[in-house]
Amino acid sequence: MTEASPPAPLPDDRPSSHFVTYPRFLLRLVRLATDGSPAYYVWMTVLTAISLVGANAWATQVADGMILTSMTDHVSWGLYIANFTFIVGLAAGGVMMVIPAYLYRNRAMHDVVILGELLAIAAIVMCLLFVTVDLGRPDRFWHMMPGLGRFNWPISMLTWDVIVLNGYLLINLHICGYLLYTRFLGRKPELRFYRPIVFLSVFWAVSIHTVTAFLYSGLGGRPLWNSALLAPRFLASAFVAGPAFIIVTMYVLRRLTDVRIDIKAVNTLVQIVRVTILINLLMVVSELFTEFYAGGSHISSARYLFFGLHGHDGLVPWIWTAIGLNVVAAVMFLHPRVMQHPGLVSAACVFAFVGVWIEKGMGLIVPGFIPSTLHEIVEYSPSLTEWKVTAGIWAFGLLIFTAMIQAAVPILRGQERAA
Amino acid sequence: MSDKNPSSPAAGDRPVSRRTLAKGIGTTLGLGAFAAAVSPLMRRTSEVSAAEFMQQHYKDLSEDERAEVIRRLEAEALEQSGREVTIRDQAPIPGTKFGYAINLSLCNGNGKCVEACHRENNHDRDTNQSYIRVLEMQRGSMDMEKGNTTYDHTVPAEDKFYLPVQCQQCDNPPCVDVCPVEATWKEQDGIVVVDYNWCIGCRYCEAACPYHARRFNWKAPNVPAEEINPDQGYLSNRVRPQGVMEKCHFCLHRTREGKLPACLEACPTGARIFGNLLDPDSDIRWVLANKQVLVLKEELGTVPSFFYFFD
Amino acid sequence: MSERTKTDRPGRAWPLIATFAVLAILLFWAVYAVIQARGLADVEVEDVASAPHTEAAVRAAGGKLYPVQVRRPAGPPQVVVGEDPVTGATRLVSCTTCHATRVADPEHGRTKALDDFHGEVVFDHGAGALGCNACHDPSDYDSLRAADGRRIAYADVMRLCAQCHSRQHESYRHGAHGGMNGHWDLSRGPRTRNTCTDCHDPHAPAFPSMKPTFKPIDRGLQPDGSSDH
């Protein structure tokens, strides 16, 4: 996605009103997002179909009750909140492109940083959807709106999460929107309109995942979560999963489209993942050492997760898969020769991505509830409804991510200008 | 850099319009499919009235509005179950803070309290729902890991004691702190209540409670009309809607009228002691002063109003 | 990380520092707000004496409270002596009917050894140290007898029990034994209480075993109570 050249100023200096050009810009985005090759249409149609399956499953769940999920009073959060947690990390992970691009003026990264920002937008939308489908009464959503309802801020960490997630969405919409709009107008973006916001987004990215970790680590009754290491762990794994996703995206774009991507940007991200994946593993090991060496009843959840408890071992295969994937990915990332093959790099990224997804979701949210606070063991595996809704939200997220890239790339390259 | 501008009229009218037509058809199909996909929501909207949707938080309702809401709820109950019920809105009694104690030396785990709660509070019949769980514990240990709620043999069993757990009505309740919409709060008399018409069903409180005291309505509760307890309270035992949280409220529809909770009256061993912590001559105060009482999970700092003792 | 360009200048750090400062102030303020709000969440304790219409307030004002009614046995028990040969009705006689003429054996502590009457009574009270006349009055079998020889009516059985089980009786007097029904607040209604023999068989007072009849049917909770946890 290299810029063609510094955008030339508009041929005529007529000061056209933003009231005219901005709607035109939005219309152009819609048109660009809906134009594409047959393969693009096939891809988007498939994603739309999966999204609709998810929407239908959710609507049925709202009508008939959350009895359609496998969640119980013992395991009261499941696949939805697991995915929510992971995807908050994905959104925060985009910041690992923003830091080199804006703080260290990494030119190659600067050209593709919008990918990270668009990913953040898509990911936050997915997060909000995952929270919504987890609500027993989505019709009462307005109770959470400040002003209309009763917003238990600043006591409830969930209200903090609502603020930081929506704030992060707005920040990234502003950055992407501003850069695209000025490019659309053929003007040079003014630093003062986006640079402070970009710096804010760096802190904000850290805050969204810290707050999400605090949701869990603040609960004294859940020993598996009640750890000061949770927020750093979340950040480390987010900075594995986010860059891994973007690396694969860049390879896909290089292969399937005429978007040119500087391999240096990929290399920067590979170097970041090399470090973060080791930090993440180190923190997992620290957590496990502290738990298991000291022992006691507080480690029941960890014991259930890794070895099974009283004959219940539903999550054991999940967590060892995650550990295996993370270790293999770490070894691959560390090996210099492996990193020269795009295929192997992509494989390592997929391993790391899936590994973190399990580790944070089925490997952290679910075992927090097993055994229950009264030490009853009720196991959990997602129902078909939950899988359908989850697939639907992922498809919808990919759908808007693809559409945004489809619309953003021609504008950034200066191919699409205000008439 | 290309100066090609596909939107300019000169850049070929026909392909654009054909494409636009295809897009239009696609959009229409997509919207139609979306409407069909979410059509099950219509079933729900017929169940939730506009008045219920617009209803304000319990604390924001004026006296008149509360009376109006209760009239509506009574009418809905009659319509849905064919059963005449009375829903009242009992206020806390000034000068009262409720405390509860259980004598673990007497409790034999027979579970009559569990059943009494089930009937009193109009719980779902399909799941034997109740606010009380009784753990069969290993004598000589307070480790719940060695406990078990599913025992169904003759009680008391050799070498076991029985630990009934329900809402501990904490003075520092984690469930209240975490609620994003203030749908649950602690009342003057110490009872932690839920506004079933305000809860959004996020279940954060259920994750936060260290005592497994909270229950979620995964579906609309099923209570046959003839079994419904018609003596109901707005914040207590009225039949709950689907998708909201509920919890033990110390039978506030009874206790705020001076009556004893249903679980206490049902206990055949006399293990349960209930009363006003602010009354120095109350039974509960005598227990606190004269028995070696303990609270569950004291280290979490939840400060329960629920006590246990052996004697 | 990768290459730094030459435009990298240290002076550019101010937006970072400013953002950080603003965030830090926000965070401290939020923490302060949380602490404040938590303090307010504590339940305010009211003055009991001035509070209207609670048992404590009425008692303090010397007002009248509803009674606590303790259930009592109807009177001396009767013994089944067989069926009426004509009507087939159960024949009951009071204790003194027989014991006016029959002298009880004071050495007897075992009902099993009795072959005419009372043989069916399971006696397991006092770990073998008690005989019938520990409680039954040999001079008047229609009443009970305290350890000091004083007569106690059957209706006052609690006084008899309390002479040995003073700790239970003390707990009972404070509502911590024996259970109750009715009102916790006697300014609003009466209370009914059991007597000892409502729950305890005086001849075998250990509380009987029970079978739990109502168990939760939670989804996913295996009803297998035999597992070791």
mmCIF file of C-alpha atoms in Angstrom, chain B residues 113-242:
data_model
loop_
_atom_site.group_PDB
_atom_site.id
_atom_site.type_symbol
_atom_site.label_atom_id
_atom_site.label_comp_id
_atom_site.label_asym_id
_atom_site.label_seq_id
_atom_site.Cartn_x
_atom_site.Cartn_y
_atom_site.Cartn_z
ATOM 1 C CA CYS B 113 -35.227 -25.174 53.834
ATOM 2 C CA VAL B 114 -34.269 -25.633 50.195
ATOM 3 C CA GLU B 115 -37.756 -26.836 49.365
ATOM 4 C CA ALA B 116 -39.487 -24.160 51.456
ATOM 5 C CA CYS B 117 -37.524 -21.480 49.601
ATOM 6 C CA HIS B 118 -38.491 -23.098 46.307
ATOM 7 C CA ARG B 119 -42.223 -22.929 47.107
ATOM 8 C CA GLU B 120 -42.260 -19.588 48.904
ATOM 9 C CA ASN B 121 -40.352 -17.776 46.221
ATOM 10 C CA ASN B 122 -42.088 -19.109 43.110
ATOM 11 C CA HIS B 123 -39.020 -20.783 41.730
ATOM 12 C CA ASP B 124 -38.838 -22.661 38.452
ATOM 13 C CA ARG B 125 -40.330 -26.106 39.002
ATOM 14 C CA ASP B 126 -38.299 -27.783 36.250
ATOM 15 C CA THR B 127 -34.931 -27.222 37.912
ATOM 16 C CA ASN B 128 -35.956 -27.396 41.596
ATOM 17 C CA GLN B 129 -34.461 -23.932 41.756
ATOM 18 C CA SER B 130 -33.831 -22.514 45.224
ATOM 19 C CA TYR B 131 -31.703 -19.800 46.797
ATOM 20 C CA ILE B 132 -30.219 -22.306 49.229
ATOM 21 C CA ARG B 133 -27.632 -24.977 48.544
ATOM 22 C CA VAL B 134 -26.633 -27.418 51.255
ATOM 23 C CA LEU B 135 -23.136 -28.831 51.202
ATOM 24 C CA GLU B 136 -22.334 -32.118 52.845
ATOM 25 C CA MET B 137 -18.952 -31.396 54.381
ATOM 26 C CA GLN B 138 -16.201 -33.479 55.858
ATOM 27 C CA ARG B 139 -16.170 -33.216 59.638
ATOM 28 C CA GLY B 140 -13.084 -31.375 60.831
ATOM 29 C CA SER B 141 -12.670 -29.321 57.679
ATOM 30 C CA MET B 142 -14.145 -26.128 56.322
ATOM 31 C CA ASP B 143 -12.718 -26.915 52.881
ATOM 32 C CA MET B 144 -15.608 -26.817 50.433
ATOM 33 C CA GLU B 145 -13.484 -28.812 48.043
ATOM 34 C CA LYS B 146 -14.339 -31.782 50.233
ATOM 35 C CA GLY B 147 -18.010 -30.820 50.118
ATOM 36 C CA ASN B 148 -20.792 -32.020 47.887
ATOM 37 C CA THR B 149 -24.343 -30.806 47.239
ATOM 38 C CA THR B 150 -25.707 -33.823 45.401
ATOM 39 C CA TYR B 151 -25.830 -36.302 48.297
ATOM 40 C CA ASP B 152 -29.162 -38.111 48.463
ATOM 41 C CA HIS B 153 -28.621 -40.689 51.178
ATOM 42 C CA THR B 154 -30.069 -40.728 54.678
ATOM 43 C CA VAL B 155 -28.751 -37.838 56.743
ATOM 44 C CA PRO B 156 -26.825 -37.139 58.806
ATOM 45 C CA ALA B 157 -24.120 -39.390 57.391
ATOM 46 C CA GLU B 158 -21.207 -40.649 59.429
ATOM 47 C CA ASP B 159 -18.386 -38.137 59.765
ATOM 48 C CA LYS B 160 -20.195 -35.367 57.907
ATOM 49 C CA PHE B 161 -21.683 -32.021 58.741
ATOM 50 C CA TYR B 162 -24.000 -29.896 56.651
ATOM 51 C CA LEU B 163 -23.447 -26.359 55.476
ATOM 52 C CA PRO B 164 -26.429 -24.515 53.996
ATOM 53 C CA VAL B 165 -25.302 -21.563 51.877
ATOM 54 C CA GLN B 166 -27.485 -18.762 50.599
ATOM 55 C CA CYS B 167 -26.975 -15.045 50.073
ATOM 56 C CA GLN B 168 -24.811 -13.763 52.906
ATOM 57 C CA GLN B 169 -26.229 -10.208 52.544
ATOM 58 C CA CYS B 170 -22.696 -8.842 52.698
ATOM 59 C CA ASP B 171 -22.020 -5.352 53.994
ATOM 60 C CA ASN B 172 -19.380 -5.048 51.301
ATOM 61 C CA PRO B 173 -21.142 -6.887 48.496
ATOM 62 C CA PRO B 174 -18.991 -7.547 45.412
ATOM 63 C CA CYS B 175 -22.143 -8.226 43.378
ATOM 64 C CA VAL B 176 -23.423 -4.696 43.984
ATOM 65 C CA ASP B 177 -20.086 -3.125 43.113
ATOM 66 C CA VAL B 178 -19.825 -4.838 39.739
ATOM 67 C CA CYS B 179 -23.362 -4.236 38.451
ATOM 68 C CA PRO B 180 -23.029 -1.824 35.527
ATOM 69 C CA VAL B 181 -26.585 -0.472 35.797
ATOM 70 C CA GLU B 182 -27.206 -0.401 39.563
ATOM 71 C CA ALA B 183 -29.890 -3.043 39.156
ATOM 72 C CA THR B 184 -28.832 -4.550 42.485
ATOM 73 C CA TRP B 185 -28.204 -2.648 45.684
ATOM 74 C CA LYS B 186 -28.140 -2.941 49.447
ATOM 75 C CA GLU B 187 -31.187 -1.694 51.280
ATOM 76 C CA GLN B 188 -31.355 0.061 54.665
ATOM 77 C CA ASP B 189 -32.160 -3.187 56.446
ATOM 78 C CA GLY B 190 -29.117 -4.895 54.924
ATOM 79 C CA ILE B 191 -30.914 -6.906 52.263
ATOM 80 C CA VAL B 192 -29.271 -6.949 48.840
ATOM 81 C CA VAL B 193 -32.102 -6.742 46.330
ATOM 82 C CA VAL B 194 -32.488 -6.920 42.553
ATOM 83 C CA ASP B 195 -34.858 -4.851 40.423
ATOM 84 C CA TYR B 196 -35.981 -7.579 38.049
ATOM 85 C CA ASN B 197 -37.304 -4.930 35.694
ATOM 86 C CA TRP B 198 -33.975 -3.130 35.447
ATOM 87 C CA CYS B 199 -31.407 -5.957 35.294
ATOM 88 C CA ILE B 200 -29.885 -6.376 31.830
ATOM 89 C CA GLY B 201 -28.742 -9.934 32.474
ATOM 90 C CA CYS B 202 -24.968 -9.534 32.028
ATOM 91 C CA ARG B 203 -24.320 -11.952 34.927
ATOM 92 C CA TYR B 204 -21.264 -10.052 36.145
ATOM 93 C CA CYS B 205 -22.714 -10.239 39.679
ATOM 94 C CA GLU B 206 -22.947 -14.008 39.355
ATOM 95 C CA ALA B 207 -19.238 -14.116 38.530
ATOM 96 C CA ALA B 208 -18.431 -11.761 41.404
ATOM 97 C CA CYS B 209 -20.380 -13.501 44.178
ATOM 98 C CA PRO B 210 -18.086 -15.778 46.215
ATOM 99 C CA TYR B 211 -21.036 -17.713 47.674
ATOM 100 C CA HIS B 212 -22.897 -18.930 44.583
ATOM 101 C CA ALA B 213 -25.852 -16.920 45.855
ATOM 102 C CA ARG B 214 -27.087 -15.568 42.566
ATOM 103 C CA ARG B 215 -29.320 -17.287 40.043
ATOM 104 C CA PHE B 216 -30.042 -16.415 36.452
ATOM 105 C CA ASN B 217 -33.335 -17.012 34.678
ATOM 106 C CA TRP B 218 -31.996 -18.922 31.700
ATOM 107 C CA LYS B 219 -35.627 -19.244 30.606
ATOM 108 C CA ALA B 220 -38.948 -17.992 31.896
ATOM 109 C CA PRO B 221 -39.605 -19.860 35.140
ATOM 110 C CA ASN B 222 -42.284 -22.507 34.995
ATOM 111 C CA VAL B 223 -44.626 -22.417 37.992
ATOM 112 C CA PRO B 224 -48.049 -24.074 37.611
ATOM 113 C CA ALA B 225 -50.834 -21.577 38.391
ATOM 114 C CA GLU B 226 -52.163 -23.561 41.339
ATOM 115 C CA GLU B 227 -48.702 -23.658 42.927
ATOM 116 C CA ILE B 228 -47.979 -19.947 42.652
ATOM 117 C CA ASN B 229 -47.551 -18.229 46.000
ATOM 118 C CA PRO B 230 -49.876 -15.242 45.518
ATOM 119 C CA ASP B 231 -48.388 -13.256 48.414
ATOM 120 C CA GLN B 232 -45.658 -11.448 46.523
ATOM 121 C CA GLY B 233 -43.247 -8.548 46.815
ATOM 122 C CA TYR B 234 -41.899 -6.357 44.016
ATOM 123 C CA LEU B 235 -38.293 -6.841 45.112
ATOM 124 C CA SER B 236 -38.745 -10.417 46.282
ATOM 125 C CA ASN B 237 -40.792 -13.391 45.204
ATOM 126 C CA ARG B 238 -42.931 -12.214 42.313
ATOM 127 C CA VAL B 239 -42.496 -14.529 39.344
ATOM 128 C CA ARG B 240 -39.331 -13.367 37.649
ATOM 129 C CA PRO B 241 -39.060 -12.492 33.971
ATOM 130 C CA GLN B 242 -36.776 -14.385 31.619
#
